[in-house]
Short mmCIF file of C-alpha atoms and ligand atoms in Angstrom, two decimals:
data_model
loop_
_atom_site.label_atom_id
_atom_site.label_comp_id
_atom_site.label_asym_id
_atom_site.label_seq_id
_atom_site.Cartn_x
_atom_site.Cartn_y
_atom_site.Cartn_z
CA MET A 9 23.59 -5.17 71.69
CA THR A 10 25.84 -6.84 69.60
CA ALA A 11 27.60 -10.17 71.37
CA PRO A 12 31.61 -11.40 70.38
CA PHE A 13 32.64 -12.76 67.57
CA PRO A 14 33.73 -15.90 67.95
CA LYS A 15 37.13 -17.09 68.50
CA THR A 16 37.84 -19.36 65.22
CA MET A 17 40.75 -18.52 63.13
CA ASP A 18 38.53 -16.36 60.41
CA TYR A 19 37.50 -13.43 63.57
CA GLN A 20 40.14 -13.16 66.41
CA GLY A 21 43.51 -12.44 66.55
CA PHE A 22 45.00 -9.91 63.10
CA ASN A 23 41.38 -11.72 62.30
CA ALA A 24 39.66 -9.76 65.09
CA PRO A 25 36.98 -7.47 62.74
CA ASN A 26 37.82 -3.69 62.81
CA ARG A 27 34.70 -2.53 61.26
CA ILE A 28 35.97 1.46 61.53
CA GLU A 29 35.05 3.78 58.66
CA ALA A 30 38.34 6.75 59.04
CA GLN A 31 40.57 8.88 56.88
CA ILE A 32 43.49 9.74 57.90
CA TYR A 33 45.18 13.14 56.82
CA ASP A 34 48.72 12.84 55.70
CA LEU A 35 50.34 9.54 57.13
CA VAL A 36 53.61 9.76 58.92
CA VAL A 37 55.97 8.19 56.43
CA ALA A 38 58.63 6.36 59.34
CA GLU A 39 61.72 5.41 56.79
CA GLY A 40 63.21 6.64 54.05
CA GLU A 41 61.17 8.34 50.98
CA VAL A 42 57.71 7.82 49.19
CA PRO A 43 58.57 8.44 45.59
CA ALA A 44 57.18 11.70 44.13
CA GLU A 45 56.32 10.20 40.99
CA ILE A 46 53.41 8.16 42.59
CA ASN A 47 50.42 9.65 42.12
CA GLY A 48 47.43 8.33 41.91
CA ALA A 49 45.19 5.72 43.79
CA TRP A 50 45.72 2.27 45.47
CA PHE A 51 42.29 0.55 45.81
CA ARG A 52 42.16 -2.27 47.92
CA CYS A 53 38.80 -4.61 49.10
CA ILE A 54 38.97 -5.88 52.38
CA PRO A 55 35.38 -8.14 53.82
CA ASP A 56 35.60 -6.48 57.15
CA PRO A 57 32.06 -7.95 58.94
CA GLN A 58 29.62 -5.65 60.75
CA TYR A 59 28.26 -8.69 62.89
CA PRO A 60 28.81 -11.67 64.27
CA PRO A 61 27.63 -14.30 62.06
CA MET A 62 23.95 -15.57 62.52
CA LEU A 63 25.35 -19.81 62.88
CA GLY A 64 27.44 -18.99 65.20
CA GLU A 65 30.14 -19.06 62.52
CA ASP A 66 31.00 -18.59 59.37
CA THR A 67 34.14 -17.41 57.04
CA TYR A 68 36.45 -14.56 56.41
CA LEU A 69 35.11 -14.46 52.76
CA SER A 70 31.88 -14.05 53.67
CA GLY A 71 32.37 -10.35 55.31
CA ASP A 72 30.96 -7.26 54.31
CA GLY A 73 32.50 -5.31 51.90
CA MET A 74 35.11 -2.51 53.02
CA VAL A 75 36.84 -1.22 50.79
CA SER A 76 39.87 1.73 51.42
CA LYS A 77 41.54 3.92 48.53
CA VAL A 78 45.35 5.00 49.79
CA TRP A 79 46.11 8.57 47.58
CA PHE A 80 49.75 8.97 46.77
CA GLU A 81 50.60 12.83 46.07
CA ASN A 82 53.89 14.21 45.23
CA GLY A 83 55.68 12.04 48.68
CA HIS A 84 52.26 12.54 50.86
CA VAL A 85 49.65 9.83 51.67
CA ASP A 86 46.21 9.73 52.63
CA TYR A 87 43.63 7.10 53.62
CA GLN A 88 40.37 6.41 54.24
CA GLN A 89 37.98 3.25 53.97
CA ARG A 90 34.42 3.04 53.97
CA TYR A 91 31.98 0.28 53.97
CA VAL A 92 30.75 -0.91 50.27
CA MET A 93 25.93 -0.58 51.00
CA THR A 94 24.89 -3.13 49.96
CA GLU A 95 21.31 -4.61 50.80
CA ARG A 96 23.07 -7.19 52.41
CA LEU A 97 24.73 -4.52 54.61
CA LYS A 98 21.73 -2.23 55.29
CA ALA A 99 19.61 -5.55 55.92
CA GLU A 100 21.55 -6.41 58.59
CA ARG A 101 22.37 -2.71 60.13
CA LYS A 102 18.72 -1.92 60.31
CA ALA A 103 18.05 -5.58 62.33
CA ARG A 104 21.66 -4.71 64.30
CA ARG A 105 21.69 -8.50 63.67
CA GLY A 106 23.68 -11.02 61.50
CA LEU A 107 21.04 -12.05 59.08
CA HIS A 108 23.09 -15.04 56.69
CA GLY A 109 23.92 -18.20 56.74
CA LYS A 110 26.60 -20.70 55.50
CA TYR A 111 28.90 -18.85 52.35
CA ARG A 112 27.14 -18.30 49.71
CA ASN A 113 24.04 -20.36 50.49
CA PRO A 114 20.52 -18.63 50.79
CA TYR A 115 18.36 -21.75 52.91
CA THR A 116 20.49 -21.06 55.73
CA ASP A 117 19.50 -17.46 56.01
CA ASP A 118 17.21 -15.22 57.81
CA PRO A 119 12.68 -15.54 56.72
CA ILE A 120 13.82 -11.24 57.32
CA VAL A 121 16.07 -11.36 53.98
CA GLN A 122 16.04 -15.14 52.42
CA ASN A 123 15.23 -14.87 48.61
CA LEU A 124 16.01 -17.75 46.57
CA ASP A 125 14.76 -16.30 42.99
CA ALA A 126 17.88 -16.01 40.68
CA GLU A 127 17.48 -12.67 39.53
CA THR A 128 18.23 -10.78 42.49
CA LEU A 129 20.00 -12.65 44.52
CA GLY A 130 23.74 -11.19 42.99
CA VAL A 131 22.12 -8.24 44.04
CA THR A 132 20.25 -8.48 47.33
CA ARG A 133 22.97 -11.70 49.21
CA THR A 134 26.85 -10.34 47.55
CA ALA A 135 28.79 -8.64 51.01
CA ALA A 136 30.31 -6.93 47.74
CA ASN A 137 33.70 -7.62 49.42
CA THR A 138 36.59 -8.59 47.04
CA THR A 139 38.59 -6.26 43.96
CA PRO A 140 38.40 -2.37 43.36
CA ILE A 141 38.54 -1.83 39.99
CA TRP A 142 38.45 1.09 37.72
CA HIS A 143 37.05 0.32 34.41
CA GLY A 144 35.31 3.55 32.04
CA GLY A 145 35.35 6.09 34.07
CA ARG A 146 33.56 4.20 37.30
CA LEU A 147 35.03 2.56 40.38
CA LEU A 148 33.01 -0.76 40.57
CA ALA A 149 33.46 -3.23 43.96
CA LEU A 150 33.50 -6.34 42.37
CA LYS A 151 32.27 -10.34 44.12
CA GLU A 152 32.06 -13.02 42.08
CA ASP A 153 28.70 -14.16 43.47
CA GLY A 154 27.02 -10.73 42.27
CA ARG A 155 26.45 -7.83 40.32
CA ALA A 156 28.79 -4.74 41.07
CA HIS A 157 28.43 -1.88 43.44
CA GLU A 158 29.34 1.55 41.24
CA LEU A 159 31.47 4.21 43.93
CA ASP A 160 32.48 6.97 43.95
CA PRO A 161 35.85 7.69 43.08
CA GLU A 162 36.20 10.62 46.04
CA THR A 163 34.43 9.72 49.17
CA LEU A 164 34.12 5.52 48.58
CA GLU A 165 29.26 6.56 48.96
CA THR A 166 28.09 3.73 47.88
CA LYS A 167 26.38 4.89 43.97
CA GLY A 168 23.97 0.82 44.01
CA VAL A 169 24.75 -2.23 41.90
CA PHE A 170 25.62 -1.27 38.54
CA ASP A 171 24.66 -3.56 35.90
CA PHE A 172 25.32 -1.48 32.51
CA GLY A 173 22.55 0.33 31.79
CA GLY A 174 20.31 -2.72 32.42
CA LYS A 175 21.87 -4.94 29.91
CA LEU A 176 23.83 -7.00 31.89
CA ARG A 177 21.51 -10.38 32.15
CA THR A 178 23.79 -12.42 34.23
CA ALA A 179 23.73 -12.43 37.81
CA THR A 180 26.80 -12.88 38.71
CA MET A 181 30.50 -10.88 37.48
CA THR A 182 33.42 -12.43 38.16
CA ALA A 183 35.88 -9.95 41.05
CA HIS A 184 38.44 -11.40 38.21
CA THR A 185 37.71 -9.09 35.38
CA ARG A 186 40.52 -8.95 32.26
CA TYR A 187 41.72 -5.46 30.78
CA ASP A 188 42.85 -5.38 27.60
CA PRO A 189 46.15 -2.67 27.59
CA GLU A 190 45.53 -2.37 23.36
CA THR A 191 41.79 -1.59 23.37
CA GLY A 192 41.17 -0.51 26.48
CA GLU A 193 38.40 -3.48 27.08
CA LEU A 194 37.17 -5.06 30.13
CA HIS A 195 36.96 -8.77 29.45
CA PHE A 196 35.11 -10.63 32.66
CA TYR A 197 32.38 -13.36 33.12
CA GLY A 198 30.09 -15.22 35.65
CA TYR A 199 29.57 -18.54 36.91
CA GLN A 200 26.58 -19.92 38.30
CA ALA A 201 25.11 -17.33 35.68
CA ASP A 202 21.32 -18.15 36.32
CA GLY A 203 21.64 -19.19 39.09
CA ILE A 204 22.30 -20.78 42.76
CA ALA A 205 25.19 -23.65 41.56
CA SER A 206 23.51 -24.08 38.14
CA LYS A 207 26.68 -24.49 35.44
CA THR A 208 25.81 -21.72 33.15
CA VAL A 209 28.99 -19.26 32.87
CA SER A 210 28.82 -16.12 31.31
CA TYR A 211 31.41 -14.80 29.34
CA CYS A 212 30.82 -10.81 28.66
CA VAL A 213 33.42 -8.09 27.34
CA ALA A 214 32.99 -4.45 27.44
CA ASP A 215 34.10 -1.73 25.51
CA LYS A 216 36.52 0.49 27.01
CA ASP A 217 34.08 3.24 27.85
CA GLY A 218 32.04 0.80 29.77
CA ASN A 219 29.55 -0.01 27.83
CA LEU A 220 28.34 -3.97 27.49
CA ILE A 221 28.88 -4.96 23.82
CA ARG A 222 29.83 -8.87 24.74
CA GLU A 223 26.99 -11.04 26.24
CA GLU A 224 27.21 -15.19 26.17
CA TRP A 225 26.85 -18.30 28.07
CA PHE A 226 27.76 -21.83 28.56
CA GLU A 227 27.18 -25.13 30.13
CA GLY A 228 30.80 -25.92 31.84
CA PRO A 229 30.90 -29.45 32.73
CA TYR A 230 30.04 -28.86 36.31
CA SER A 231 29.40 -25.88 38.74
CA SER A 232 32.73 -24.77 39.75
CA LEU A 233 33.94 -22.26 41.62
CA MET A 234 35.56 -20.34 38.81
CA HIS A 235 37.38 -17.74 41.06
CA ASP A 236 39.38 -15.96 37.97
CA PHE A 237 40.12 -17.23 34.24
CA VAL A 238 42.69 -15.53 31.58
CA VAL A 239 42.64 -13.86 28.10
CA THR A 240 45.09 -12.85 25.25
CA ARG A 241 45.09 -11.19 22.33
CA ASP A 242 43.65 -14.52 20.63
CA HIS A 243 42.40 -16.10 23.02
CA VAL A 244 39.77 -17.01 26.48
CA ILE A 245 40.65 -19.35 28.82
CA PHE A 246 38.05 -21.51 31.11
CA PRO A 247 39.43 -23.10 34.10
CA PHE A 248 37.75 -25.57 36.00
CA PHE A 249 38.38 -26.97 38.40
CA PRO A 250 37.18 -29.73 40.63
CA LEU A 251 35.75 -27.44 43.21
CA THR A 252 31.67 -27.89 42.87
CA ALA A 253 28.70 -26.20 44.13
CA ASP A 254 25.79 -29.09 44.44
CA LEU A 255 21.72 -27.20 44.58
CA ASP A 256 20.98 -30.53 46.93
CA ARG A 257 23.57 -30.09 49.13
CA LEU A 258 23.13 -26.37 50.31
CA LYS A 259 19.20 -26.95 50.50
CA GLY A 260 19.83 -29.85 53.32
CA GLY A 261 22.43 -26.91 54.79
CA GLY A 262 25.57 -27.48 53.88
CA HIS A 263 28.63 -25.66 51.78
CA MET A 264 28.52 -24.22 48.76
CA PHE A 265 31.64 -25.97 47.53
CA ALA A 266 33.53 -29.30 48.21
CA PHE A 267 36.77 -30.34 46.58
CA ASP A 268 36.79 -33.84 44.69
CA PRO A 269 40.57 -34.74 43.79
CA GLU A 270 39.17 -38.01 40.98
CA ALA A 271 37.89 -35.52 39.10
CA PRO A 272 39.55 -34.04 36.30
CA THR A 273 40.22 -30.91 35.43
CA TRP A 274 39.18 -28.90 32.26
CA PHE A 275 40.55 -26.14 30.63
CA GLY A 276 37.49 -24.77 28.06
CA VAL A 277 39.31 -21.96 25.25
CA MET A 278 38.00 -20.49 22.58
CA ARG A 279 39.26 -18.05 20.11
CA ARG A 280 38.60 -14.42 20.72
CA ASP A 281 36.66 -13.67 17.28
CA GLN A 282 34.74 -16.70 18.10
CA SER A 283 31.82 -17.73 19.66
CA VAL A 284 31.63 -19.97 23.43
CA LYS A 285 30.56 -22.45 21.20
CA GLU A 286 33.71 -23.33 19.12
CA MET A 287 35.16 -24.42 22.64
CA ARG A 288 38.08 -26.46 23.02
CA TRP A 289 38.74 -28.51 25.84
CA PHE A 290 41.74 -29.75 27.92
CA LYS A 291 41.69 -32.82 29.59
CA TYR A 292 43.72 -32.53 33.29
CA ASP A 293 43.86 -35.82 35.61
CA ASP A 294 45.91 -34.91 38.18
CA PRO A 295 44.49 -33.74 41.35
CA ALA A 296 44.68 -29.74 40.36
CA CYS A 297 43.65 -26.63 42.13
CA SER A 298 43.83 -22.69 41.40
CA PHE A 299 42.30 -19.54 42.58
CA HIS A 300 44.76 -16.47 40.29
CA PHE A 301 46.17 -16.95 37.01
CA MET A 302 49.50 -15.07 36.49
CA ASN A 303 49.04 -14.57 32.96
CA ALA A 304 48.42 -15.76 29.63
CA PHE A 305 49.19 -15.67 25.83
CA SER A 306 48.77 -17.09 22.32
CA ASP A 307 51.32 -17.91 20.21
CA GLY A 308 49.79 -18.97 15.92
CA ASP A 309 47.70 -22.09 17.88
CA LYS A 310 49.48 -22.63 20.74
CA VAL A 311 47.88 -21.22 24.38
CA PHE A 312 50.21 -20.77 27.50
CA VAL A 313 48.84 -20.27 30.66
CA ASP A 314 50.94 -18.72 33.79
CA PHE A 315 49.18 -20.39 37.82
CA GLY A 316 50.01 -21.40 40.93
CA ARG A 317 48.83 -25.71 40.65
CA SER A 318 47.80 -26.73 43.70
CA THR A 319 47.03 -30.24 44.61
CA ALA A 320 44.03 -28.88 46.78
CA PRO A 321 41.83 -25.30 47.68
CA PRO A 322 44.30 -23.93 50.03
CA PHE A 323 40.92 -22.10 52.01
CA PRO A 324 39.76 -24.50 55.20
CA PHE A 325 36.47 -24.60 55.81
CA MET A 326 36.26 -25.38 51.65
CA LEU A 327 38.65 -29.15 52.51
CA GLU A 328 36.23 -29.62 55.95
CA THR A 329 33.63 -30.11 53.81
CA SER A 330 34.98 -31.94 51.30
CA ASN A 331 35.59 -35.08 53.55
CA LEU A 332 39.32 -35.76 52.63
CA ASP A 333 41.95 -36.53 54.36
CA ILE A 334 43.70 -33.31 53.11
CA THR A 335 45.18 -30.41 55.17
CA PRO A 336 45.69 -26.97 54.53
CA GLY A 337 49.42 -27.63 54.86
CA SER A 338 49.91 -30.89 52.90
CA ALA A 339 48.44 -29.53 49.60
CA ARG A 340 51.22 -29.89 47.01
CA SER A 341 52.41 -26.61 44.30
CA ALA A 342 54.20 -24.33 42.10
CA TYR A 343 54.34 -22.17 39.39
CA VAL A 344 53.74 -23.65 36.22
CA ARG A 345 52.86 -23.20 32.86
CA TRP A 346 50.61 -24.98 31.01
CA GLU A 347 50.67 -25.24 27.44
CA LEU A 348 47.41 -26.22 24.93
CA ASP A 349 48.33 -26.01 21.46
CA LEU A 350 44.81 -25.83 19.47
CA SER A 351 46.52 -27.44 16.07
CA ALA A 352 46.97 -31.02 17.79
CA ASN A 353 44.37 -34.13 18.10
CA SER A 354 45.27 -34.56 21.88
CA ASP A 355 43.52 -32.94 24.61
CA ALA A 356 45.84 -33.19 26.75
CA VAL A 357 47.56 -30.09 28.91
CA LYS A 358 51.39 -29.97 28.59
CA GLU A 359 53.45 -28.49 32.04
CA THR A 360 56.24 -27.22 32.90
CA VAL A 361 57.43 -25.69 36.24
CA ILE A 362 58.44 -21.86 36.31
CA GLY A 363 58.92 -21.37 39.56
CA PRO A 364 58.75 -21.71 43.34
CA PRO A 365 54.52 -22.35 45.63
CA GLY A 366 52.40 -19.20 46.09
CA ASP A 367 49.80 -17.01 44.90
CA PHE A 368 49.24 -13.80 44.63
CA PRO A 369 50.80 -13.53 41.08
CA ARG A 370 50.73 -10.16 39.43
CA VAL A 371 52.15 -9.14 36.60
CA ALA A 372 52.36 -4.45 34.94
CA ASP A 373 49.39 -4.13 33.27
CA LYS A 374 51.30 -3.10 29.94
CA ASP A 375 52.05 -7.28 29.88
CA PHE A 376 48.67 -8.75 29.89
CA MET A 377 47.58 -10.78 27.32
CA ARG A 378 51.27 -10.86 25.69
CA GLU A 379 53.89 -12.54 26.15
CA TYR A 380 56.36 -12.06 29.22
CA GLU A 381 59.24 -11.69 31.58
CA ILE A 382 58.22 -10.21 34.67
CA ALA A 383 55.53 -11.05 37.59
CA TRP A 384 55.61 -10.20 41.07
CA TYR A 385 54.04 -12.50 43.55
CA GLN A 386 54.67 -14.08 47.69
CA ARG A 387 55.17 -16.99 49.29
CA PHE A 388 55.50 -18.47 52.82
CA ASP A 389 59.20 -18.81 53.17
CA ILE A 390 59.95 -21.62 56.67
CA GLU A 391 63.03 -20.18 56.83
CA GLN A 392 61.73 -16.70 57.91
CA GLY A 393 60.33 -18.10 61.11
CA PRO A 394 56.67 -20.43 62.08
CA PRO A 395 53.68 -19.65 60.56
CA ASN A 396 51.72 -15.41 61.72
CA ILE A 397 47.53 -16.40 60.62
CA VAL A 398 46.25 -13.81 59.71
CA GLY A 399 43.56 -13.83 56.58
CA PRO A 400 41.39 -16.13 55.21
CA VAL A 401 43.99 -19.27 54.92
CA GLY A 402 44.99 -19.12 57.93
CA PRO A 403 49.17 -18.78 57.37
CA GLY A 404 49.79 -14.97 55.50
CA PHE A 405 52.35 -14.71 53.57
CA ASN A 406 56.15 -13.56 54.56
CA THR A 407 58.19 -13.49 51.59
CA ILE A 408 57.44 -11.03 47.77
CA SER A 409 59.71 -12.54 45.00
CA ARG A 410 59.90 -11.00 41.85
CA LEU A 411 60.58 -13.94 38.89
CA ASN A 412 61.74 -13.25 35.16
CA VAL A 413 59.73 -16.13 33.76
CA LYS A 414 62.06 -16.45 30.91
CA THR A 415 65.13 -17.03 33.08
CA GLY A 416 64.07 -18.08 36.37
CA ASP A 417 65.43 -15.18 37.83
CA LEU A 418 64.10 -15.26 41.47
CA ARG A 419 65.10 -11.45 43.82
CA SER A 420 63.43 -12.39 47.42
CA PHE A 421 62.56 -10.37 49.91
CA GLY A 422 61.87 -11.89 53.58
CA PHE A 423 59.75 -10.46 56.50
CA GLY A 424 61.36 -12.48 59.21
CA PRO A 425 59.29 -14.59 62.23
CA HIS A 426 56.61 -11.40 63.25
CA ARG A 427 55.76 -9.80 59.27
CA THR A 428 53.55 -10.90 57.34
CA ILE A 429 51.95 -9.29 53.62
CA GLN A 430 48.91 -8.66 52.69
CA GLU A 431 48.02 -8.12 48.23
CA HIS A 432 50.91 -5.71 46.48
CA VAL A 433 50.06 -3.64 43.67
CA HIS A 434 52.12 -2.35 40.93
CA ILE A 435 53.01 0.82 40.22
CA PRO A 436 53.68 1.61 36.88
CA SER A 437 56.89 3.95 36.74
CA LYS A 438 56.84 7.12 33.81
CA GLN A 439 60.20 7.35 34.06
CA ASP A 440 62.03 5.18 30.02
CA GLY A 441 63.01 1.62 31.21
CA HIS A 442 61.62 1.68 35.14
CA GLU A 443 59.39 -1.26 36.51
CA GLY A 444 58.03 0.77 38.63
CA TYR A 445 56.94 -0.03 42.55
CA LEU A 446 55.30 -2.66 45.05
CA ALA A 447 53.25 -1.28 47.22
CA PHE A 448 51.91 -3.46 49.82
CA VAL A 449 50.32 -3.67 53.85
CA VAL A 450 52.68 -5.36 56.37
CA ASP A 451 51.38 -7.36 59.33
CA LEU A 452 53.09 -6.37 62.27
CA HIS A 453 52.71 -9.22 64.65
CA GLU A 454 53.94 -7.41 68.02
CA THR A 455 51.58 -4.91 67.85
CA MET A 456 49.10 -5.85 65.70
CA GLY A 457 49.39 -2.69 64.18
CA SER A 458 49.57 -1.80 60.55
CA GLU A 459 51.97 -0.23 57.25
CA ILE A 460 52.63 0.05 53.85
CA TRP A 461 55.62 -0.02 52.27
CA VAL A 462 56.48 1.06 48.63
CA MET A 463 59.18 -0.77 46.50
CA GLU A 464 61.16 -1.22 43.80
CA ALA A 465 58.61 -4.00 41.79
CA ALA A 466 63.32 -4.53 40.26
CA HIS A 467 64.37 -5.03 43.18
CA PRO A 468 62.77 -6.00 46.68
CA GLU A 469 65.49 -7.44 47.75
CA ASN A 470 66.68 -4.06 48.48
CA GLY A 471 63.68 -3.61 51.10
CA PRO A 472 61.18 -0.57 51.85
CA LEU A 473 62.33 2.57 49.65
CA ALA A 474 58.91 3.76 52.12
CA ARG A 475 57.24 2.36 55.43
CA ILE A 476 54.39 4.13 56.54
CA GLU A 477 52.68 3.82 59.40
CA ILE A 478 49.40 3.92 59.35
CA PRO A 479 47.96 4.39 62.91
CA MET A 480 44.48 1.61 63.68
CA ARG A 481 45.35 -1.18 62.80
CA LEU A 482 43.92 -2.90 58.62
CA ARG A 483 42.33 -6.22 59.09
CA CYS A 484 43.82 -8.20 55.52
CA GLN A 485 42.39 -7.28 51.71
CA VAL A 486 41.65 -9.84 49.12
CA HIS A 487 43.03 -7.42 46.17
CA GLY A 488 44.04 -3.92 45.36
CA ASN A 489 44.08 -2.09 41.96
CA TRP A 490 45.71 1.53 40.82
CA VAL A 491 44.55 3.83 39.38
CA ASP A 492 47.21 6.85 38.12
CA ALA A 493 45.52 9.98 38.63
CA ASP A 494 45.72 11.28 35.06
CA GLN A 495 42.79 8.17 34.52
CA PHE A 496 40.28 9.90 36.87
C1 V55 B 17 37.86 -15.83 46.78
C2 V55 B 17 37.90 -14.57 47.59
C3 V55 B 17 35.95 -14.79 48.38
C4 V55 B 17 35.47 -15.72 47.40
C5 V55 B 17 35.59 -16.78 46.95
O1 V55 B 17 40.52 -15.45 47.09
C6 V55 B 17 37.05 -16.85 46.82
C7 V55 B 17 39.18 -16.04 47.03
C8 V55 B 17 36.44 -12.78 49.09
O2 V55 B 17 35.30 -13.21 48.92
O3 V55 B 17 33.42 -15.68 48.36
FE1 FE B 18 41.28 -13.54 43.99
#
């Protein structure tokens, strides 16, 4: 018999595990109309733990991966969600209980699944719960602690672990890959590429058909939680924020990551046409942390990187281990542009502020890697009302914004005191000069229900074009991606 989940933020209220594999045909459109030109699949990854944590407590980020598919067809919308059948989930279901200890600490696992082998750890322990991507005709579910899982795009059935036909060496693959809209290539990396807490980072490229054509390894300054990286037409940028892993702490049963605001942040920059051996290093001495990059572009030897820079990580469980007097709300952040000048003799970065703090930055796929104007991201605005707790960080976002990074123009929609939003996806339009659409799940805190909203990407301030009812509560997703119908 399965015991109740812990009475903590990660498992209660909107964060209560859902665990329902579902298929809902033709959702009810409660208000407005879904534009008929939207045709395709929106895939989303949701951590959704099958069992209560073995040690009595764990983070949201450890939940078993559930993949959802929202299918749009001529104004109709269907919903489906299904677990990724990882080795982790299979072992848990066989034992009918949780078997894994602390977040990313295999030393705390039950002997039934304990495996300290660097080669297979990324296969056996990952929950595949962070990002679904479509590349080379494959649907992959990713989490940065392991290998990808390939899923059937029609049924969401798990086909198995995907290792590029046995070619991939890195034990880990990031959940934040970078797609090159000009070449069709997928750029990605893995940190802790050759074992738990190692400093080794892999840099990989797959061609447009999904064949691995490049894999190089290098050593970072420390073993950092490198959640995202960013690529331009000419350069690759690897960020090292001082949120670091320590093998002795892990062996002692502690947490994977702790934040050290005294340590510098390093950005490694290489040319795409050179090797990782030619990496140039830039340094930032003030406390810094970030999880997601908005975009980046190069202009000759100058590289411009846009992201939400904070003074501390947002996850409460990471702050707890750091033994710092930092509460989640006390971090200071802003959207910034860092200029890295490869022709200068200095390793300093030049920072300018481009927007208020937030997260989940997204630009149109066509704008990846090049100079751009428009980005959409989410913010918490106290004017909307006090925080509602949802997701792994705590307070959920209640505002969606369209930022023009050239003019600073910010167009926002606020969701009021009883609604929060999950990550939005951008859906391109086929009409000339049309900015496309945004779609996202809205959490309804009064009724503990969920809706999907579709908005004009150019005018989020106008509110929803369509409000689509979901007849169940959806747990908070991490990331999602849009795949147009003509890509299948
Ligand atoms: C993040 C998410 C993760 C994780 C580490 O959003 C970082 C950041 C869902 O899993 O393991
Ligand atoms: Fe992320």
